[in-house]
Coordinates of N, CA and C in Angstrom, one line a residue:
Chain A
A4 N 210.8 -126.7 65.2 CA 211.7 -125.6 65.0 C 211.7 -125.1 63.6
Q5 N 211.8 -123.9 63.4 CA 211.9 -123.3 62.0 C 213.2 -122.7 61.7
S6 N 213.5 -122.6 60.5 CA 214.7 -121.9 60.1 C 214.5 -121.4 58.7
V7 N 215.3 -120.3 58.3 CA 215.3 -119.7 57.0 C 216.7 -119.6 56.5
T8 N 216.9 -119.9 55.3 CA 218.3 -119.7 54.7 C 218.1 -118.9 53.5
Q9 N 218.8 -117.8 53.5 CA 218.8 -116.9 52.3 C 220.2 -117.0 51.7
L10 N 220.2 -117.5 50.4 CA 221.4 -117.7 49.7 C 222.0 -116.5 49.2
G11 N 223.1 -116.1 49.6 CA 223.8 -114.9 49.1 C 223.5 -113.7 50.0
S12 N 224.5 -113.2 50.6 CA 224.3 -112.0 51.5 C 224.2 -110.8 50.6
H13 N 224.7 -110.8 49.4 CA 224.7 -109.7 48.5 C 224.3 -110.2 47.1
V14 N 223.4 -109.5 46.5 CA 223.0 -109.8 45.1 C 223.2 -108.5 44.3
S15 N 223.9 -108.5 43.2 CA 224.1 -107.3 42.5 C 223.5 -107.5 41.1
V16 N 222.7 -106.5 40.6 CA 222.1 -106.6 39.3 C 222.2 -105.2 38.7
S17 N 222.0 -105.2 37.4 CA 222.0 -104.0 36.6 C 220.5 -103.5 36.6
E18 N 220.4 -102.2 36.5 CA 219.0 -101.6 36.4 C 218.3 -102.2 35.2
G19 N 217.1 -102.7 35.3 CA 216.4 -103.3 34.2 C 216.5 -104.8 34.2
A20 N 217.4 -105.4 34.9 CA 217.7 -106.8 34.9 C 216.7 -107.5 35.9
L21 N 216.6 -108.8 35.7 CA 215.8 -109.6 36.6 C 216.4 -109.7 38.0
V22 N 215.5 -109.6 39.0 CA 216.0 -109.7 40.4 C 215.5 -111.1 40.9
L23 N 216.4 -111.9 41.5 CA 216.1 -113.2 42.0 C 216.8 -113.3 43.4
L24 N 216.0 -113.3 44.5 CA 216.5 -113.5 45.8 C 216.0 -114.8 46.3
R25 N 216.9 -115.6 46.7 CA 216.6 -117.0 47.1 C 216.3 -117.2 48.6
C26 N 215.3 -118.0 48.9 CA 215.0 -118.3 50.3 C 214.5 -119.7 50.4
N27 N 215.1 -120.5 51.3 CA 214.7 -121.8 51.6 C 214.3 -121.9 53.1
Y28 N 213.4 -122.6 53.4 CA 212.9 -122.7 54.8 C 212.8 -124.1 55.3
S29 N 212.7 -124.3 56.6 CA 212.4 -125.6 57.1 C 211.3 -125.3 58.2
S30 N 210.3 -126.2 58.2 CA 209.2 -126.0 59.2 C 208.5 -127.4 59.3
S31 N 208.2 -127.7 60.5 CA 207.5 -129.0 60.8 C 206.0 -128.9 60.5
V32 N 205.5 -127.7 60.4 CA 204.1 -127.5 60.1 C 203.9 -126.6 58.9
P33 N 202.8 -126.6 58.3 CA 202.6 -125.7 57.1 C 202.8 -124.3 57.6
P34 N 203.7 -123.6 56.9 CA 204.2 -122.3 57.4 C 203.4 -121.1 56.7
Y35 N 203.6 -120.0 57.4 CA 203.3 -118.7 56.7 C 204.7 -118.2 56.3
L36 N 204.8 -117.6 55.1 CA 206.1 -117.2 54.6 C 206.0 -115.7 54.2
F37 N 207.0 -115.0 54.4 CA 207.0 -113.5 54.2 C 208.3 -113.1 53.6
W38 N 208.2 -112.0 52.8 CA 209.3 -111.2 52.4 C 209.1 -109.8 52.9
Y39 N 210.2 -109.2 53.6 CA 210.2 -107.9 54.0 C 211.4 -107.1 53.3
V40 N 211.2 -105.8 53.2 CA 212.3 -105.0 52.7 C 212.6 -103.9 53.8
Q41 N 213.9 -103.7 53.9 CA 214.3 -102.7 54.9 C 215.3 -101.7 54.2
Y42 N 214.9 -100.4 54.3 CA 215.8 -99.4 53.8 C 216.6 -98.9 55.0
P43 N 217.8 -98.3 54.7 CA 218.7 -97.9 55.8 C 218.0 -97.1 56.9
N44 N 218.2 -97.5 58.1 CA 217.7 -96.9 59.3 C 216.2 -96.8 59.3
Q45 N 215.6 -97.8 58.7 CA 214.1 -97.8 58.8 C 213.6 -99.2 59.2
G46 N 212.4 -99.3 59.5 CA 211.8 -100.6 59.9 C 211.6 -101.5 58.8
L47 N 210.8 -102.5 59.0 CA 210.5 -103.5 58.0 C 209.2 -103.2 57.3
Q48 N 209.2 -103.3 56.0 CA 208.0 -103.1 55.2 C 207.6 -104.5 54.6
L49 N 206.4 -104.9 54.7 CA 206.0 -106.2 54.2 C 205.9 -106.1 52.6
L50 N 206.6 -106.9 51.9 CA 206.5 -106.9 50.5 C 205.3 -107.8 50.0
L51 N 205.3 -109.0 50.6 CA 204.3 -110.0 50.2 C 204.3 -111.1 51.3
K52 N 203.3 -111.9 51.2 CA 203.2 -113.1 52.1 C 202.4 -114.2 51.5
Y53 N 202.8 -115.4 51.9 CA 202.0 -116.6 51.5 C 201.4 -117.2 52.8
T54 N 200.1 -117.4 52.8 CA 199.5 -118.0 53.9 C 198.7 -119.3 53.5
T55 N 198.0 -119.2 52.4 CA 197.3 -120.3 51.9 C 196.8 -120.0 50.5
G56 N 196.3 -121.0 49.8 CA 195.8 -120.7 48.5 C 196.8 -120.7 47.4
A57 N 196.7 -119.8 46.5 CA 197.6 -119.7 45.3 C 199.0 -119.6 45.8
T58 N 199.8 -120.4 45.1 CA 201.2 -120.4 45.5 C 202.1 -119.3 44.9
L59 N 201.6 -118.7 43.9 CA 202.3 -117.5 43.3 C 201.7 -116.3 43.9
V60 N 202.5 -115.6 44.7 CA 202.0 -114.4 45.4 C 202.6 -113.1 44.8
K61 N 201.7 -112.2 44.6 CA 202.2 -110.9 44.1 C 202.2 -109.9 45.2
G62 N 203.2 -109.0 45.2 CA 203.3 -108.1 46.3 C 203.4 -106.7 45.7
I63 N 203.9 -105.8 46.6 CA 204.1 -104.4 46.2 C 205.3 -104.2 45.4
N64 N 205.4 -103.1 44.7 CA 206.5 -102.7 43.9 C 207.0 -103.7 42.8
G65 N 206.0 -104.5 42.3 CA 206.3 -105.4 41.2 C 206.9 -106.7 41.6
F66 N 207.1 -106.9 42.9 CA 207.7 -108.2 43.4 C 206.7 -109.3 43.4
E67 N 207.2 -110.5 43.2 CA 206.3 -111.7 43.5 C 207.2 -112.8 44.0
A68 N 206.6 -113.8 44.5 CA 207.3 -115.0 45.1 C 206.4 -116.2 44.9
E69 N 207.0 -117.3 44.7 CA 206.3 -118.6 44.6 C 206.6 -119.6 45.7
F70 N 205.6 -120.0 46.3 CA 205.8 -121.1 47.4 C 205.9 -122.4 46.7
K71 N 207.0 -123.1 46.9 CA 207.2 -124.4 46.3 C 207.4 -125.4 47.5
K72 N 206.4 -126.1 47.8 CA 206.5 -127.0 49.0 C 207.5 -128.1 48.8
S73 N 207.5 -128.6 47.6 CA 208.4 -129.8 47.4 C 209.9 -129.3 47.5
E74 N 210.1 -128.1 47.2 CA 211.5 -127.6 47.3 C 211.8 -126.8 48.5
T75 N 210.7 -126.6 49.4 CA 210.8 -125.8 50.6 C 211.4 -124.4 50.3
S76 N 210.9 -123.8 49.2 CA 211.5 -122.6 48.8 C 210.4 -121.5 48.6
F77 N 210.9 -120.3 48.7 CA 210.0 -119.1 48.6 C 210.8 -118.0 48.0
H78 N 211.3 -118.1 46.8 CA 212.2 -117.2 46.1 C 211.4 -115.9 45.7
L79 N 212.1 -114.8 45.8 CA 211.5 -113.5 45.5 C 212.0 -113.0 44.1
T80 N 211.2 -112.6 43.2 CA 211.6 -112.1 41.9 C 210.9 -110.8 41.6
K81 N 211.6 -110.1 40.6 CA 211.1 -108.9 40.0 C 211.6 -108.9 38.6
P82 N 210.8 -108.7 37.6 CA 211.3 -108.8 36.2 C 212.3 -107.7 35.9
S83 N 212.2 -106.5 36.4 CA 213.1 -105.4 36.0 C 213.4 -104.6 37.2
A84 N 214.7 -104.6 37.6 CA 215.1 -103.9 38.8 C 215.2 -102.4 38.5
H85 N 214.8 -101.6 39.6 CA 214.9 -100.2 39.6 C 216.0 -99.8 40.6
M86 N 216.6 -98.6 40.5 CA 217.5 -98.2 41.4 C 216.9 -98.1 42.8
S87 N 215.7 -97.8 42.9 CA 215.0 -97.6 44.2 C 214.8 -99.0 44.9
D88 N 215.0 -100.1 44.2 CA 214.9 -101.4 44.8 C 216.1 -101.7 45.7
A89 N 217.2 -101.0 45.6 CA 218.4 -101.2 46.4 C 218.0 -101.1 47.9
A90 N 218.2 -102.2 48.6 CA 217.8 -102.3 50.0 C 218.2 -103.7 50.6
E91 N 217.8 -103.9 51.8 CA 218.0 -105.2 52.5 C 216.7 -105.9 52.4
Y92 N 216.8 -107.2 52.1 CA 215.5 -108.0 52.0 C 215.6 -109.2 52.9
F93 N 214.6 -109.4 53.7 CA 214.5 -110.5 54.6 C 213.4 -111.4 54.3
C94 N 213.7 -112.7 54.3 CA 212.7 -113.8 54.2 C 212.4 -114.2 55.6
A95 N 211.1 -114.5 55.8 CA 210.8 -115.0 57.2 C 209.7 -116.1 57.1
V96 N 209.7 -116.9 58.1 CA 208.7 -118.0 58.2 C 208.1 -117.9 59.6
S97 N 206.9 -118.2 59.7 CA 206.2 -118.4 61.0 C 205.2 -119.5 61.0
E98 N 204.9 -120.0 62.2 CA 203.9 -121.0 62.3 C 202.5 -120.3 62.2
R99 N 201.6 -121.0 61.7 CA 200.2 -120.4 61.6 C 199.8 -120.1 63.1
G100 N 199.3 -118.8 63.2 CA 198.9 -118.4 64.6 C 200.0 -117.8 65.4
S101 N 201.2 -117.8 64.9 CA 202.3 -117.2 65.6 C 202.6 -115.8 65.0
Y102 N 202.9 -114.8 65.8 CA 203.2 -113.5 65.3 C 204.7 -113.2 65.4
I103 N 205.4 -114.3 65.6 CA 206.9 -114.1 65.8 C 207.6 -114.8 64.7
P104 N 207.9 -114.2 63.6 CA 208.6 -114.9 62.5 C 210.0 -115.1 62.8
T105 N 210.5 -116.2 62.2 CA 212.0 -116.5 62.2 C 212.5 -115.8 60.9
F106 N 213.5 -115.0 61.1 CA 214.0 -114.3 59.9 C 215.3 -114.9 59.4
G107 N 215.5 -114.8 58.1 CA 216.8 -115.1 57.5 C 217.8 -114.0 57.8
R108 N 219.0 -114.2 57.3 CA 220.1 -113.3 57.6 C 220.0 -112.0 56.8
G109 N 219.2 -112.1 55.8 CA 219.0 -110.9 54.9 C 219.9 -111.0 53.7
T110 N 219.4 -110.4 52.6 CA 220.2 -110.2 51.4 C 220.2 -108.8 50.9
S111 N 221.4 -108.3 50.7 CA 221.5 -106.9 50.3 C 221.4 -106.8 48.8
L112 N 220.4 -106.1 48.3 CA 220.3 -106.0 46.8 C 220.9 -104.7 46.4
I113 N 221.9 -104.9 45.5 CA 222.6 -103.7 44.9 C 222.2 -103.6 43.4
V114 N 221.8 -102.4 43.1 CA 221.4 -102.2 41.7 C 222.3 -101.2 41.0
H115 N 222.9 -101.6 40.0 CA 223.9 -100.7 39.2 C 223.2 -100.0 38.1
P116 N 223.5 -98.8 37.8 CA 222.9 -98.1 36.7 C 223.3 -98.6 35.4
Chain B
G169 N 196.1 -100.1 56.4 CA 196.6 -101.2 57.2 C 197.0 -100.7 58.6
A170 N 197.3 -101.6 59.5 CA 197.7 -101.2 60.9 C 199.0 -100.5 60.9
V171 N 199.0 -99.4 61.7 CA 200.2 -98.6 61.8 C 200.8 -98.7 63.2
V172 N 202.1 -98.9 63.2 CA 202.9 -98.9 64.4 C 204.0 -97.9 64.4
S173 N 204.0 -97.0 65.4 CA 205.0 -95.9 65.4 C 205.9 -96.0 66.6
Q174 N 207.2 -95.8 66.3 CA 208.2 -95.8 67.3 C 208.7 -94.4 67.5
H175 N 209.1 -94.1 68.8 CA 209.7 -92.8 69.1 C 210.7 -92.9 70.2
P176 N 211.9 -92.3 70.0 CA 212.3 -91.5 68.9 C 212.8 -92.4 67.7
S177 N 213.1 -91.8 66.6 CA 213.7 -92.5 65.5 C 215.1 -92.8 65.7
W178 N 215.8 -91.8 66.4 CA 217.2 -92.0 66.7 C 217.4 -91.3 68.0
V179 N 218.4 -91.8 68.8 CA 218.8 -91.1 70.1 C 220.2 -91.4 70.3
I180 N 220.9 -90.4 70.9 CA 222.3 -90.5 71.3 C 222.3 -90.2 72.8
C181 N 222.9 -91.1 73.5 CA 223.0 -90.8 75.0 C 224.3 -91.1 75.5
K182 N 224.6 -90.6 76.7 CA 225.9 -90.8 77.3 C 225.9 -92.2 78.1
S183 N 227.1 -92.8 78.1 CA 227.2 -94.0 78.8 C 226.8 -93.9 80.3
G184 N 226.0 -94.8 80.8 CA 225.6 -94.8 82.1 C 224.2 -94.2 82.3
T185 N 223.7 -93.6 81.3 CA 222.3 -93.0 81.4 C 221.3 -94.1 80.9
S186 N 220.0 -93.8 81.1 CA 218.9 -94.7 80.6 C 218.2 -94.0 79.5
V187 N 217.7 -94.8 78.6 CA 217.0 -94.3 77.5 C 215.7 -95.1 77.3
K188 N 214.6 -94.4 77.0 CA 213.3 -95.0 76.9 C 212.8 -94.9 75.4
I189 N 212.4 -96.0 74.9 CA 211.9 -96.1 73.5 C 210.4 -96.4 73.5
E190 N 209.6 -95.7 72.8 CA 208.2 -96.0 72.8 C 207.7 -96.7 71.5
C191 N 206.8 -97.5 71.7 CA 206.1 -98.2 70.5 C 204.6 -98.1 70.7
R192 N 204.0 -97.5 69.7 CA 202.6 -97.2 69.8 C 201.9 -97.8 68.6
S193 N 200.7 -98.5 68.9 CA 199.8 -98.9 67.8 C 198.9 -97.7 67.6
L194 N 198.8 -97.2 66.4 CA 198.1 -96.0 66.2 C 196.6 -96.2 65.9
D195 N 196.2 -97.3 65.2 CA 194.9 -97.5 64.8 C 194.3 -98.8 65.2
F196 N 194.9 -99.4 66.2 CA 194.4 -100.7 66.7 C 194.9 -100.9 68.1
Q197 N 194.3 -101.7 68.9 CA 194.7 -102.1 70.2 C 195.5 -103.3 70.2
A198 N 196.7 -103.2 70.7 CA 197.7 -104.3 70.6 C 197.8 -105.0 72.0
T199 N 197.3 -106.1 72.1 CA 197.5 -106.9 73.4 C 198.9 -107.4 73.5
T200 N 199.5 -107.6 72.4 CA 200.9 -108.1 72.4 C 201.8 -107.3 71.5
M201 N 202.9 -107.0 72.0 CA 203.9 -106.3 71.2 C 205.3 -107.0 71.4
F202 N 206.1 -106.9 70.4 CA 207.4 -107.6 70.4 C 208.5 -106.6 70.2
W203 N 209.6 -106.9 70.9 CA 210.8 -106.0 70.7 C 211.9 -106.8 70.1
Y204 N 212.6 -106.2 69.1 CA 213.7 -106.9 68.4 C 214.9 -105.9 68.5
R205 N 216.0 -106.6 68.3 CA 217.3 -105.9 68.2 C 218.0 -106.3 66.9
Q206 N 218.6 -105.3 66.3 CA 219.2 -105.6 65.0 C 220.6 -105.0 65.0
F207 N 221.6 -105.8 64.9 CA 223.0 -105.4 64.8 C 223.3 -105.0 63.4
P208 N 224.3 -104.2 63.1 CA 224.6 -103.8 61.7 C 224.8 -105.0 60.8
K209 N 224.2 -104.9 59.7 CA 224.3 -106.0 58.6 C 223.8 -107.3 59.1
Q210 N 223.0 -107.4 60.1 CA 222.5 -108.7 60.6 C 221.0 -108.7 60.6
S211 N 220.4 -109.8 61.0 CA 219.0 -110.0 61.0 C 218.4 -109.5 62.3
L212 N 217.1 -109.6 62.5 CA 216.5 -109.2 63.7 C 216.5 -110.3 64.7
M213 N 216.7 -110.0 65.9 CA 216.7 -110.9 67.0 C 215.6 -110.6 68.0
L214 N 214.7 -111.5 68.3 CA 213.7 -111.2 69.2 C 214.3 -111.1 70.6
M215 N 213.9 -110.0 71.3 CA 214.4 -109.7 72.6 C 213.3 -110.2 73.6
A216 N 212.1 -109.8 73.4 CA 211.0 -110.0 74.4 C 209.7 -109.9 73.8
T217 N 208.7 -110.5 74.4 CA 207.3 -110.4 74.1 C 206.6 -109.6 75.2
S218 N 205.9 -108.5 74.8 CA 205.3 -107.7 75.8 C 203.8 -107.8 75.8
N219 N 203.2 -108.2 76.9 CA 201.8 -108.4 77.0 C 201.2 -107.3 77.9
E220 N 200.1 -106.7 77.4 CA 199.5 -105.7 78.1 C 199.0 -106.2 79.5
G221 N 199.4 -105.5 80.5 CA 199.0 -105.7 81.9 C 199.7 -106.9 82.6
S222 N 200.7 -107.4 81.9 CA 201.5 -108.5 82.6 C 203.0 -108.3 82.3
K223 N 203.8 -109.1 82.9 CA 205.2 -109.0 82.7 C 205.6 -109.5 81.3
A224 N 206.7 -108.9 80.8 CA 207.2 -109.3 79.5 C 207.9 -110.7 79.6
T225 N 207.9 -111.3 78.5 CA 208.6 -112.6 78.4 C 209.9 -112.4 77.7
Y226 N 211.0 -112.6 78.3 CA 212.3 -112.3 77.7 C 212.9 -113.6 77.0
E227 N 213.5 -113.4 75.9 CA 214.2 -114.5 75.3 C 215.5 -114.8 76.1
Q228 N 216.0 -116.0 75.9 CA 217.2 -116.5 76.6 C 218.3 -115.6 76.2
G229 N 219.1 -115.2 77.2 CA 220.2 -114.4 77.0 C 220.0 -112.9 77.1
V230 N 218.7 -112.4 77.2 CA 218.4 -111.0 77.2 C 218.2 -110.7 78.7
E231 N 219.0 -109.6 79.1 CA 218.9 -109.2 80.5 C 217.7 -108.4 80.8
K232 N 216.8 -109.0 81.6 CA 215.5 -108.3 81.9 C 215.7 -107.0 82.7
D233 N 216.8 -107.0 83.5 CA 217.0 -105.8 84.4 C 217.7 -104.7 83.5
K234 N 218.3 -105.1 82.4 CA 218.9 -104.2 81.5 C 217.9 -103.5 80.6
F235 N 217.1 -104.4 80.1 CA 216.1 -103.9 79.1 C 214.7 -104.1 79.7
L236 N 214.2 -102.9 80.3 CA 212.9 -103.0 81.0 C 211.8 -102.7 80.0
I237 N 210.8 -103.6 80.0 CA 209.7 -103.4 79.1 C 208.4 -103.3 79.9
N238 N 207.7 -102.2 79.5 CA 206.4 -102.0 80.2 C 205.3 -101.8 79.1
H239 N 204.2 -102.5 79.3 CA 203.1 -102.5 78.4 C 201.9 -102.1 79.2
A240 N 201.8 -100.8 79.5 CA 200.8 -100.3 80.4 C 199.4 -100.1 79.8
S241 N 199.4 -100.0 78.5 CA 198.1 -99.8 77.8 C 198.0 -100.6 76.6
L242 N 196.9 -100.6 76.0 CA 196.7 -101.4 74.8 C 197.3 -100.8 73.5
T243 N 197.8 -99.6 73.7 CA 198.4 -99.0 72.5 C 199.9 -98.5 72.7
L244 N 200.4 -98.9 73.9 CA 201.8 -98.4 74.1 C 202.6 -99.4 74.9
S245 N 203.8 -99.7 74.3 CA 204.8 -100.5 75.0 C 206.1 -99.7 75.0
T246 N 206.8 -99.7 76.1 CA 208.1 -99.0 76.2 C 209.2 -99.9 76.5
L247 N 210.3 -99.6 75.9 CA 211.6 -100.4 76.2 C 212.6 -99.4 76.8
T248 N 213.0 -99.6 78.0 CA 214.0 -98.7 78.6 C 215.3 -99.5 78.7
V249 N 216.3 -98.9 78.1 CA 217.7 -99.4 78.2 C 218.3 -98.7 79.4
T250 N 218.6 -99.5 80.5 CA 219.1 -98.9 81.7 C 220.6 -98.9 81.7
S251 N 221.2 -97.9 82.3 CA 222.6 -97.8 82.4 C 223.3 -98.2 81.1
A252 N 223.0 -97.5 80.1 CA 223.4 -97.9 78.7 C 224.9 -97.8 78.6
H253 N 225.4 -98.7 77.8 CA 226.9 -98.7 77.5 C 227.0 -98.8 76.0
P254 N 228.2 -98.5 75.5 CA 228.4 -98.5 74.0 C 228.0 -99.8 73.3
E255 N 228.1 -100.9 74.0 CA 227.7 -102.2 73.4 C 226.2 -102.3 73.2
D256 N 225.5 -101.4 73.9 CA 224.0 -101.4 73.7 C 223.6 -100.7 72.5
S257 N 224.5 -100.0 71.8 CA 224.2 -99.3 70.6 C 223.7 -100.3 69.6
S258 N 222.6 -100.0 69.0 CA 222.0 -100.9 68.1 C 220.7 -100.3 67.5
F259 N 220.1 -101.0 66.6 CA 218.8 -100.6 66.0 C 217.7 -101.5 66.7
Y260 N 216.8 -100.8 67.3 CA 215.7 -101.5 68.1 C 214.4 -101.3 67.3
I261 N 213.7 -102.4 67.1 CA 212.5 -102.4 66.3 C 211.4 -103.1 67.1
C262 N 210.2 -102.5 67.1 CA 209.1 -103.2 67.7 C 208.1 -103.6 66.7
S263 N 207.2 -104.6 67.1 CA 206.1 -105.0 66.2 C 204.9 -105.2 67.1
A264 N 203.8 -105.1 66.5 CA 202.5 -105.3 67.3 C 201.5 -106.1 66.6
R265 N 200.8 -106.9 67.4 CA 199.8 -107.8 66.9 C 198.5 -107.2 67.0
D266 N 197.7 -107.1 65.9 CA 196.3 -106.7 65.9 C 195.5 -107.9 66.1
P267 N 194.8 -108.0 67.3 CA 194.1 -109.3 67.6 C 192.7 -109.4 66.8
T268 N 192.3 -108.3 66.1 CA 191.1 -108.4 65.4 C 191.4 -108.6 63.9
G269 N 190.4 -109.1 63.2 CA 190.5 -109.2 61.8 C 191.4 -110.4 61.4
P270 N 191.6 -110.6 60.1 CA 192.3 -111.8 59.6 C 193.8 -111.7 59.5
N271 N 194.3 -110.7 60.2 CA 195.8 -110.5 60.0 C 196.6 -111.7 60.4
T272 N 197.6 -111.9 59.6 CA 198.4 -113.1 59.8 C 199.8 -112.8 60.2
E273 N 200.1 -111.5 60.4 CA 201.4 -111.1 60.8 C 201.3 -109.9 61.7
A274 N 202.4 -109.7 62.5 CA 202.5 -108.5 63.3 C 203.0 -107.3 62.4
F275 N 202.8 -106.1 62.9 CA 203.2 -104.9 62.1 C 204.3 -104.2 62.8
F276 N 205.3 -103.8 61.9 CA 206.6 -103.3 62.5 C 206.6 -101.8 62.5
G277 N 207.2 -101.3 63.6 CA 207.5 -99.9 63.7 C 208.7 -99.5 62.8
Q278 N 209.1 -98.3 62.8 CA 210.1 -97.8 61.9 C 211.5 -97.9 62.5
G279 N 211.6 -98.4 63.7 CA 212.8 -98.6 64.3 C 213.4 -97.4 65.1
T280 N 214.3 -97.6 66.0 CA 215.0 -96.6 66.8 C 216.5 -96.9 66.8
R281 N 217.3 -96.0 66.3 CA 218.7 -96.1 66.3 C 219.2 -95.5 67.6
L282 N 219.8 -96.4 68.4 CA 220.4 -96.0 69.7 C 221.9 -96.0 69.6
T283 N 222.5 -94.8 69.9 CA 224.0 -94.7 69.9 C 224.4 -94.3 71.3
V284 N 225.2 -95.1 72.0 CA 225.7 -94.7 73.3 C 227.1 -94.3 73.2
V285 N 227.4 -93.1 73.7 CA 228.8 -92.6 73.6 C 229.4 -92.4 74.9

């Protein structure tokens, strides 16, 4: 069984500040890990994913995440927040070969001017 | 990348009527599609897995007679909410698997906001 824990249902940052969204997972097998972003009344857009290889993964819009097996974490970061980054962010885990990820509860990113 | 399109983006219907939501893979053939439901401020919950040419597999607790899924072609799956009631109001999202290439994830549609009045 797999599970994802996203710490903090809301994260508030100032524009230009560092963004850190936390994600911890549990999986009995080597996982695939994903971060998705969702804007209001829209579907999910893939920000980045880890499948194999380099543990620091770079995605779109300046986001990156690091897979840390020892900590079972896959935290999402961005050096400088923009107002347009305000959205809901979902961390997800799936087994290799599965196309059905298990999603975290989501973290709402609020960006203040 | 692979594109999945849902239609309509939003729909309002009267209680007791049925509503059909379409999920299309635009540039690939999807043997498998997935339907999710998302309540406000919550995560996505898998409702069912739709396989082309066969019956859908429903998750525990999902009423298959309430949420009819048809996957009649390799590019189209439909979700019909029958005899809709206000509690069926929700955001419904589909995803589709591209069986070719090295893809490691399914691709999501833009979602459909259903409001039952």
